[in-house]
Amino acid sequence: MYIYKPDYLVMTAGPTMVSGNVLQARAKAFGNPDLDPDFFTFYQSVCDKLKIFFGTEKAQMIIMNGEGMLALDAACASLTEKGDEVLVISNGVFGEGFKDLILQYGGNVTIYESDWKSGLSASKLEEFLKSKSNFKFATIVHCDTPSGVLNDIGPICNLLKSKGILTVVDTVAAVGGTELKVDEWNIDIALGGSQKVFSAPSGLSLLSISDDAWDAIENRTTPIPSFYCNLSYWKNCVEEMLFPYTMPASDIMGLNAALGNLLSERPNRVIERHEEMRDYTIERLKDMGIELYLNDSFSPTVTAFLVPEGYDAQEIINHMKNKYKILIANSYGPLKNKVLRIGHMGENARFDRVMFTLDNLEKTLCDLKRG
Amino acid sequence: MYIYKPDYLVMTAGPTMVSGNVLQARAKAFGNPDLDPDFFTFYQSVCDKLKIFFGTEKAQMIIMNGEGMLALDAACASLTEKGDEVLVISNGVFGEGFKDLILQYGGNVTIYESDWKSGLSASKLEEFLKSKSNFKFATIVHCDTPSGVLNDIGPICNLLKSKGILTVVDTVAAVGGTELKVDEWNIDIALGGSQKVFSAPSGLSLLSISDDAWDAIENRTTPIPSFYCNLSYWKNCVEEMLFPYTMPASDIMGLNAALGNLLSERPNRVIERHEEMRDYTIERLKDMGIELYLNDSFSPTVTAFLVPEGYDAQEIINHMKNKYKILIANSYGPLKNKVLRIGHMGENARFDRVMFTLDNLEKTLCDLKRG
């Protein structure tokens, strides 16, 4: 019988390594989440913990059963009506990817394209909006992992709100590892996943939904063309004690333990730890003579760098994995094979792991040069 | 901090109790399923195990990250085009429920309604199809849990195939606990979930997809209006080593252990065990003077019975849970509060658990009468 037993350190931009107490929380017996009133109390308590990381008291948090892509698809399905004008703000692979999600629901997409090597600028976007601003909503990526850019989304979301444009923010690879202030920044829908900074296994989508977003969803003139991606089923699910489907109690028990770990450490300290790991990673890469992909706006969760001249991206990855038992990642789209990435998020944003990774990247470059 | 720690035996029609080795398989470290070639081998090996329970060598199995409802929604999203004629074969709450899933994708629904207290009859359906048979596909529920009916889907799916109608079979609450022969019965899409007979936690949708179903999906004239429910992304995912999203490696490791348990016991013996538990449950209920809901076609996975006169459904459930630490279930839709249900599927189809449940149901009826 085939046994799957990986023996390497996962230093990618998610999923991350998972703590033992999180794995054990998933290994406990659980009740029937459809029928047990205690489960609804538990679910709400986990949502309340999430609110701390999302920086919101006003928004509603929901936890859906599916990978982070479900959150993105559900937000687009629930907001977009045929013919709606939607602004896709893009400075990376994932930023651009929102286009297809919106087109499939009949939205008219305008792409605001910005330099992939730098963070988004609110003032430049403001210029752009002078020519056209009749958008129902805009999509923005907080940390676009293929390049490791961290966008300063606060001023951007507040600007959009001032123009009456709803915001959908993909913060899957950022929330927890950097500041997120859903209320202060007026973010309408923020999207997270379990397997990034929270360092729980993949499988849960985490969404904050503002009153304005609920209004937009409830004031649609056409029905939401989906069951699984239909956010409207979630609005009153705790009060009515009726989820749209059987909730993954075991996965949520794991997430609860993962959030507990970060709360014990204190969320502000967790962010500091991520910044320290980013700074350390950048410094070490520079010391090795490696060129970073970005000019500015380096995310504290992942660092992208150019494949040094004379090396092959996949060869570096394979050598790291096979000889040193560390998995780092290639990039996506046009950056594939040109850019490599080290994830330092969640449980991987630890000095020992990051140092071990960089030490062995250095050895790898040396090994491959000799070979 | 709120602690969720249920202390009761879950004897509902899923989720079921989960074995210790399945919980522990979920508590093991896992790699990065996006990037590790070994994960694709592992995923395929779990699909191959599933094929044994689905009774197929020819169909492709896929595992999606979401509760069983995702499987239903994805099948409807991927097959239905606006204006398609779809037959919804219904003899229960879930049978009827397919209607809404198809309407949301613009299908024209014809409902073939059959007596809820009996299994479907292929010969009666054949009569009906004489008047109208221009359906692209038909939906059928194998075990409709709210009533506990098990439909003899083999002759029905073969009949539909002979008319050129594709079949979508919801076998979420049946597969593993009763015979399923996807190849022999010519089922085009069969839909399962992790939390029923397989007794893994909720969170995975399991689908078999025939060549005819792939042809229908690939020959659409309009795009599938969904990302998360789009089956077409799955056709070549193993060959191309690219899943549509990060796979829930940990959940699949749990499912793998759960399938291993059933394979060790032997799939035929597992089915016999379910039949024994159904027969025992029915006999005990009759001995207590309790009336069964169905006239025939009792599922080996769940038994539904009428709330005895003079009793309140919720009071029985609450008393069982609070005093005897066993959770049984109410029913849904028009059967709610009239019908109660004992799940005896997967790890719950064990004599000690079923006997303990029935003994305490008897005590409960006695307690509440005195009270």
Short mmCIF file of C-alpha atoms in Angstrom, two decimals, chain A:
data_model
loop_
_atom_site.label_atom_id
_atom_site.label_comp_id
_atom_site.label_asym_id
_atom_site.label_seq_id
_atom_site.Cartn_x
_atom_site.Cartn_y
_atom_site.Cartn_z
CA MET A 1 0.00 0.00 0.00
CA TYR A 2 1.29 3.46 -0.93
CA ILE A 3 2.42 5.46 2.09
CA TYR A 4 2.59 9.25 1.87
CA LYS A 5 5.18 10.39 4.38
CA PRO A 6 6.96 13.58 3.42
CA ASP A 7 10.13 14.21 5.39
CA TYR A 8 10.93 17.76 4.39
CA LEU A 9 10.41 21.19 5.89
CA VAL A 10 7.72 23.07 3.93
CA MET A 11 9.03 26.62 3.44
CA THR A 12 6.59 27.66 0.75
CA ALA A 13 4.07 30.49 0.76
CA GLY A 14 1.48 28.17 2.28
CA PRO A 15 0.54 25.63 3.28
CA THR A 16 2.98 25.97 6.14
CA MET A 17 4.18 23.55 8.77
CA VAL A 18 1.45 22.89 11.35
CA SER A 19 2.07 22.83 15.11
CA GLY A 20 1.62 19.62 17.04
CA ASN A 21 -1.16 21.02 19.20
CA VAL A 22 -3.11 22.02 16.08
CA LEU A 23 -2.72 18.54 14.61
CA GLN A 24 -3.82 17.05 17.93
CA ALA A 25 -6.86 19.35 18.15
CA ARG A 26 -7.96 17.87 14.85
CA ALA A 27 -7.53 14.39 16.28
CA LYS A 28 -10.15 14.84 19.02
CA ALA A 29 -13.65 13.42 18.86
CA PHE A 30 -16.31 15.88 17.80
CA GLY A 31 -20.08 15.97 17.87
CA ASN A 32 -22.66 16.47 15.14
CA PRO A 33 -22.29 20.10 14.03
CA ASP A 34 -25.71 20.08 12.35
CA LEU A 35 -27.59 19.22 15.49
CA ASP A 36 -25.60 20.24 18.53
CA PRO A 37 -26.34 23.73 19.89
CA ASP A 38 -22.87 23.74 21.47
CA PHE A 39 -21.30 23.60 18.02
CA PHE A 40 -22.93 26.88 17.05
CA THR A 41 -21.51 28.50 20.20
CA PHE A 42 -18.10 27.05 19.36
CA TYR A 43 -18.31 28.23 15.73
CA GLN A 44 -19.16 31.75 16.88
CA SER A 45 -16.28 31.74 19.36
CA VAL A 46 -13.84 30.88 16.54
CA CYS A 47 -15.34 33.63 14.37
CA ASP A 48 -14.82 36.04 17.28
CA LYS A 49 -11.14 35.08 17.45
CA LEU A 50 -10.79 35.62 13.72
CA LYS A 51 -12.24 39.11 14.11
CA ILE A 52 -9.20 40.10 16.16
CA PHE A 53 -6.87 39.24 13.26
CA PHE A 54 -9.12 40.83 10.66
CA GLY A 55 -9.37 44.01 12.74
CA THR A 56 -13.12 44.16 12.88
CA GLU A 57 -15.89 44.43 15.38
CA LYS A 58 -18.55 45.50 12.91
CA ALA A 59 -18.19 42.93 10.14
CA GLN A 60 -19.57 39.41 10.26
CA MET A 61 -17.05 36.58 10.00
CA ILE A 62 -17.95 33.35 8.31
CA ILE A 63 -16.02 30.11 7.90
CA MET A 64 -16.73 28.14 4.76
CA ASN A 65 -15.64 24.59 4.02
CA GLY A 66 -13.20 24.83 1.12
CA GLU A 67 -9.77 26.06 0.16
CA GLY A 68 -9.12 29.84 0.00
CA MET A 69 -10.13 29.90 -3.68
CA LEU A 70 -13.67 29.22 -2.47
CA ALA A 71 -13.61 32.53 -0.62
CA LEU A 72 -12.56 34.38 -3.79
CA ASP A 73 -15.16 32.62 -5.93
CA ALA A 74 -17.94 33.05 -3.36
CA ALA A 75 -17.31 36.81 -3.05
CA CYS A 76 -17.40 37.24 -6.84
CA ALA A 77 -20.46 34.98 -7.25
CA SER A 78 -22.38 36.77 -4.52
CA LEU A 79 -21.60 40.35 -5.59
CA THR A 80 -21.51 40.17 -9.39
CA GLU A 81 -24.66 40.55 -11.48
CA LYS A 82 -24.64 40.36 -15.25
CA GLY A 83 -23.47 43.69 -16.64
CA ASP A 84 -22.01 44.99 -13.38
CA GLU A 85 -18.92 47.15 -13.77
CA VAL A 86 -16.06 45.70 -11.75
CA LEU A 87 -12.57 47.08 -11.25
CA VAL A 88 -9.75 44.56 -11.01
CA ILE A 89 -6.72 46.20 -9.44
CA SER A 90 -3.70 44.18 -10.41
CA ASN A 91 -0.02 44.22 -9.69
CA GLY A 92 0.55 40.50 -9.80
CA VAL A 93 -0.54 37.05 -10.96
CA PHE A 94 -3.32 36.70 -8.41
CA GLY A 95 -4.49 40.30 -8.85
CA GLU A 96 -5.05 39.64 -12.52
CA GLY A 97 -6.67 36.27 -11.76
CA PHE A 98 -9.79 37.96 -10.34
CA LYS A 99 -10.70 38.91 -13.92
CA ASP A 100 -11.71 35.36 -14.85
CA LEU A 101 -13.72 34.91 -11.66
CA ILE A 102 -15.78 38.00 -12.44
CA LEU A 103 -16.19 37.33 -16.15
CA GLN A 104 -17.72 33.93 -15.43
CA TYR A 105 -20.55 35.68 -13.55
CA GLY A 106 -21.16 38.14 -16.38
CA GLY A 107 -19.40 41.19 -14.90
CA ASN A 108 -17.74 43.80 -17.11
CA VAL A 109 -14.12 43.93 -16.05
CA THR A 110 -11.87 46.97 -16.14
CA ILE A 111 -8.29 46.15 -15.22
CA TYR A 112 -6.21 48.76 -13.46
CA GLU A 113 -2.72 47.42 -14.08
CA SER A 114 0.17 48.62 -11.99
CA ASP A 115 3.89 47.78 -11.99
CA TRP A 116 4.37 44.24 -10.62
CA LYS A 117 7.64 45.20 -8.93
CA SER A 118 6.13 47.80 -6.61
CA GLY A 119 3.23 48.21 -4.24
CA LEU A 120 0.00 49.87 -5.36
CA SER A 121 -0.27 53.63 -5.00
CA ALA A 122 -3.53 55.15 -3.79
CA SER A 123 -2.77 58.50 -5.40
CA LYS A 124 -2.16 56.96 -8.83
CA LEU A 125 -5.36 54.97 -8.50
CA GLU A 126 -7.19 58.20 -7.59
CA GLU A 127 -5.97 59.72 -10.87
CA PHE A 128 -7.28 56.71 -12.77
CA LEU A 129 -10.67 56.87 -11.05
CA LYS A 130 -11.18 60.42 -12.35
CA SER A 131 -11.81 59.00 -15.82
CA LYS A 132 -14.06 56.14 -14.70
CA SER A 133 -15.46 55.30 -11.28
CA ASN A 134 -18.87 53.72 -11.83
CA PHE A 135 -17.75 50.40 -10.38
CA LYS A 136 -19.93 48.23 -8.18
CA PHE A 137 -16.88 46.75 -6.54
CA ALA A 138 -13.12 46.47 -6.86
CA THR A 139 -10.82 43.54 -6.18
CA ILE A 140 -7.40 43.96 -4.59
CA VAL A 141 -4.78 41.50 -3.42
CA HIS A 142 -3.14 42.30 -0.08
CA CYS A 143 -0.09 40.05 -0.56
CA ASP A 144 0.31 38.73 -4.10
CA THR A 145 2.41 35.65 -3.31
CA PRO A 146 3.95 35.00 -6.76
CA SER A 147 5.93 38.23 -6.39
CA GLY A 148 5.74 38.63 -2.60
CA VAL A 149 4.42 42.18 -2.87
CA LEU A 150 2.48 43.60 0.08
CA ASN A 151 0.03 46.30 -0.95
CA ASP A 152 -0.79 49.17 1.37
CA ILE A 153 -4.50 48.54 1.09
CA GLY A 154 -5.75 50.90 3.81
CA PRO A 155 -5.65 54.14 1.77
CA ILE A 156 -6.83 52.28 -1.34
CA CYS A 157 -9.92 50.76 0.29
CA ASN A 158 -10.80 54.08 1.95
CA LEU A 159 -10.42 55.85 -1.39
CA LEU A 160 -12.71 53.31 -3.08
CA LYS A 161 -15.27 53.59 -0.28
CA SER A 162 -15.28 57.37 -0.71
CA LYS A 163 -16.24 56.80 -4.36
CA GLY A 164 -19.03 54.39 -3.37
CA ILE A 165 -17.10 51.35 -4.63
CA LEU A 166 -17.23 48.14 -2.58
CA THR A 167 -13.92 46.36 -1.94
CA VAL A 168 -13.06 42.69 -2.07
CA VAL A 169 -9.61 42.09 -0.59
CA ASP A 170 -7.72 38.83 -1.01
CA THR A 171 -5.68 38.75 2.19
CA VAL A 172 -5.25 34.97 2.15
CA ALA A 173 -1.45 35.20 2.30
CA ALA A 174 -1.26 38.26 4.55
CA VAL A 175 -3.86 38.25 7.35
CA GLY A 176 -2.24 37.54 10.69
CA GLY A 177 1.27 38.26 9.42
CA THR A 178 0.69 41.95 8.86
CA GLU A 179 -1.74 44.63 9.97
CA LEU A 180 -5.30 44.28 8.74
CA LYS A 181 -7.96 46.78 9.82
CA VAL A 182 -11.19 45.85 8.14
CA ASP A 183 -13.25 48.43 10.05
CA GLU A 184 -10.80 51.35 9.87
CA TRP A 185 -9.95 50.70 6.23
CA ASN A 186 -13.60 50.15 5.25
CA ILE A 187 -13.01 46.77 3.60
CA ASP A 188 -16.27 45.20 2.53
CA ILE A 189 -15.22 41.60 2.00
CA ALA A 190 -11.84 40.35 3.21
CA LEU A 191 -10.86 36.81 2.25
CA GLY A 192 -8.56 34.50 4.19
CA GLY A 193 -7.60 30.85 4.32
CA SER A 194 -6.60 28.45 7.08
CA GLN A 195 -3.27 27.28 5.65
CA LYS A 196 -1.26 30.48 5.49
CA VAL A 197 -0.29 32.60 8.51
CA PHE A 198 -2.73 30.76 10.77
CA SER A 199 -0.78 27.56 10.06
CA ALA A 200 -3.73 25.21 10.17
CA PRO A 201 -4.15 22.70 7.35
CA SER A 202 -5.78 23.81 4.14
CA GLY A 203 -9.55 23.44 3.90
CA LEU A 204 -11.22 26.49 5.40
CA SER A 205 -12.14 29.80 3.80
CA LEU A 206 -12.46 32.75 6.18
CA LEU A 207 -14.49 35.80 5.18
CA SER A 208 -15.39 39.11 6.80
CA ILE A 209 -18.48 40.73 5.34
CA SER A 210 -19.52 44.34 6.01
CA ASP A 211 -23.05 45.67 6.25
CA ASP A 212 -22.59 47.39 2.89
CA ALA A 213 -21.59 44.08 1.33
CA TRP A 214 -24.63 42.35 2.83
CA ASP A 215 -26.81 45.16 1.47
CA ALA A 216 -25.36 44.68 -2.00
CA ILE A 217 -25.91 40.93 -1.80
CA GLU A 218 -29.46 41.30 -0.55
CA ASN A 219 -30.38 44.01 -3.06
CA ARG A 220 -29.44 42.01 -6.13
CA THR A 221 -32.12 41.94 -8.78
CA THR A 222 -31.09 38.47 -9.97
CA PRO A 223 -30.51 35.39 -7.82
CA ILE A 224 -26.96 34.29 -6.97
CA PRO A 225 -26.21 31.55 -9.53
CA SER A 226 -24.62 29.10 -7.11
CA PHE A 227 -25.33 27.08 -4.01
CA TYR A 228 -21.86 26.39 -2.67
CA CYS A 229 -20.61 29.93 -3.39
CA ASN A 230 -23.76 31.68 -2.21
CA LEU A 231 -22.86 33.90 0.75
CA SER A 232 -26.47 34.86 1.45
CA TYR A 233 -27.07 31.45 3.06
CA TRP A 234 -24.59 32.41 5.78
CA LYS A 235 -26.02 35.67 7.02
CA ASN A 236 -28.21 34.27 9.78
CA CYS A 237 -26.84 30.78 10.09
CA VAL A 238 -25.88 31.03 13.74
CA GLU A 239 -29.13 32.68 14.83
CA GLU A 240 -31.18 30.17 12.86
CA MET A 241 -28.86 27.31 13.82
CA LEU A 242 -28.79 26.11 10.25
CA PHE A 243 -25.65 25.99 8.14
CA PRO A 244 -25.97 25.38 4.39
CA TYR A 245 -24.17 22.05 4.86
CA THR A 246 -22.54 19.92 7.53
CA MET A 247 -19.69 21.97 8.94
CA PRO A 248 -16.17 20.51 9.14
CA ALA A 249 -16.06 20.44 12.92
CA SER A 250 -12.69 18.76 13.09
CA ASP A 251 -11.00 21.29 10.79
CA ILE A 252 -12.50 24.14 12.80
CA MET A 253 -11.19 22.60 16.02
CA GLY A 254 -7.74 22.71 14.41
CA LEU A 255 -8.17 26.33 13.35
CA ASN A 256 -9.30 27.19 16.85
CA ALA A 257 -6.09 25.77 18.32
CA ALA A 258 -4.02 27.58 15.68
CA LEU A 259 -5.67 30.91 16.51
CA GLY A 260 -5.15 30.18 20.18
CA ASN A 261 -1.41 29.81 19.57
CA LEU A 262 -1.23 33.23 17.89
CA LEU A 263 -3.38 34.89 20.54
CA SER A 264 -1.13 33.50 23.30
CA GLU A 265 1.88 34.96 21.52
CA ARG A 266 -0.06 38.22 21.02
CA PRO A 267 -1.08 39.31 17.50
CA ASN A 268 1.23 42.36 17.52
CA ARG A 269 4.22 40.24 18.41
CA VAL A 270 3.29 37.79 15.64
CA ILE A 271 3.40 40.65 13.15
CA GLU A 272 6.76 41.82 14.49
CA ARG A 273 8.11 38.28 14.17
CA HIS A 274 7.05 38.23 10.51
CA GLU A 275 8.73 41.56 9.85
CA GLU A 276 11.92 40.34 11.49
CA MET A 277 11.92 37.23 9.31
CA ARG A 278 11.36 39.30 6.17
CA ASP A 279 14.22 41.63 7.05
CA TYR A 280 16.53 38.75 7.92
CA THR A 281 15.66 36.91 4.67
CA ILE A 282 16.28 39.97 2.53
CA GLU A 283 19.58 40.70 4.25
CA ARG A 284 20.83 37.12 3.83
CA LEU A 285 19.80 37.00 0.14
CA LYS A 286 21.60 40.27 -0.51
CA ASP A 287 24.67 38.91 1.28
CA MET A 288 24.60 35.94 -1.10
CA GLY A 289 24.54 38.35 -4.03
CA ILE A 290 21.00 37.31 -4.96
CA GLU A 291 18.75 39.90 -6.58
CA LEU A 292 15.29 40.42 -5.14
CA TYR A 293 12.34 40.52 -7.51
CA LEU A 294 10.63 43.57 -5.99
CA ASN A 295 11.80 47.15 -5.76
CA ASP A 296 9.74 47.86 -2.65
CA SER A 297 6.73 46.66 -0.60
CA PHE A 298 8.25 43.37 0.53
CA SER A 299 5.67 41.20 2.28
CA PRO A 300 6.54 39.90 5.75
CA THR A 301 5.11 36.51 4.71
CA VAL A 302 7.05 35.57 1.57
CA THR A 303 10.18 36.73 -0.25
CA ALA A 304 10.69 36.37 -4.00
CA PHE A 305 14.11 36.48 -5.62
CA LEU A 306 15.51 36.10 -9.10
CA VAL A 307 17.07 32.78 -10.04
CA PRO A 308 20.77 33.59 -10.06
CA GLU A 309 22.34 33.57 -13.48
CA GLY A 310 23.65 30.21 -14.58
CA TYR A 311 21.19 28.28 -12.39
CA ASP A 312 17.97 26.47 -13.17
CA ALA A 313 14.97 27.17 -10.93
CA GLN A 314 13.68 23.62 -10.74
CA GLU A 315 17.16 22.24 -10.18
CA ILE A 316 17.59 24.48 -7.14
CA ILE A 317 14.19 23.40 -5.77
CA ASN A 318 14.90 19.71 -6.34
CA HIS A 319 18.36 19.86 -4.81
CA MET A 320 17.06 21.71 -1.74
CA LYS A 321 14.30 19.14 -1.31
CA ASN A 322 16.32 16.01 -1.97
CA LYS A 323 19.61 16.86 -0.30
CA TYR A 324 18.61 19.29 2.45
CA LYS A 325 14.98 18.28 2.99
CA ILE A 326 13.58 21.75 2.55
CA LEU A 327 10.88 22.65 0.05
CA ILE A 328 10.94 26.15 -1.40
CA ALA A 329 8.70 27.27 -4.25
CA ASN A 330 8.79 28.29 -7.85
CA SER A 331 6.59 31.21 -8.89
CA TYR A 332 3.55 31.32 -11.17
CA GLY A 333 2.55 32.72 -14.54
CA PRO A 334 5.16 34.85 -16.27
CA LEU A 335 7.40 34.66 -13.18
CA LYS A 336 7.68 30.86 -13.29
CA ASN A 337 11.28 29.62 -13.51
CA LYS A 338 12.54 33.21 -13.26
CA VAL A 339 11.61 33.77 -9.64
CA LEU A 340 11.94 31.54 -6.58
CA ARG A 341 10.23 32.06 -3.27
CA ILE A 342 10.78 31.37 0.39
CA GLY A 343 7.67 31.40 2.53
CA HIS A 344 8.16 32.73 6.05
CA MET A 345 4.63 32.85 7.32
CA GLY A 346 2.89 31.51 10.40
CA GLU A 347 4.81 28.70 12.07
CA ASN A 348 7.48 29.08 9.38
CA ALA A 349 8.23 32.65 10.42
CA ARG A 350 10.66 31.29 13.02
CA PHE A 351 14.31 32.17 13.10
CA ASP A 352 15.55 28.57 13.21
CA ARG A 353 13.53 27.52 10.18
CA VAL A 354 14.31 30.58 8.10
CA MET A 355 18.02 30.48 8.96
CA PHE A 356 18.16 26.74 8.18
CA THR A 357 16.51 27.42 4.82
CA LEU A 358 18.85 30.23 3.87
CA ASP A 359 21.95 28.34 5.04
CA ASN A 360 20.96 25.47 2.82
CA LEU A 361 20.04 27.66 -0.11
CA GLU A 362 23.60 28.96 0.12
CA LYS A 363 24.96 25.40 0.20
CA THR A 364 22.72 24.44 -2.72
CA LEU A 365 24.01 27.24 -4.90
CA CYS A 366 27.51 26.16 -3.99
CA ASP A 367 26.79 22.45 -4.68
CA LEU A 368 25.23 23.13 -8.05
CA LYS A 369 28.05 25.41 -9.12
CA ARG A 370 30.62 22.75 -8.32
CA GLY A 371 28.57 19.99 -9.97
#
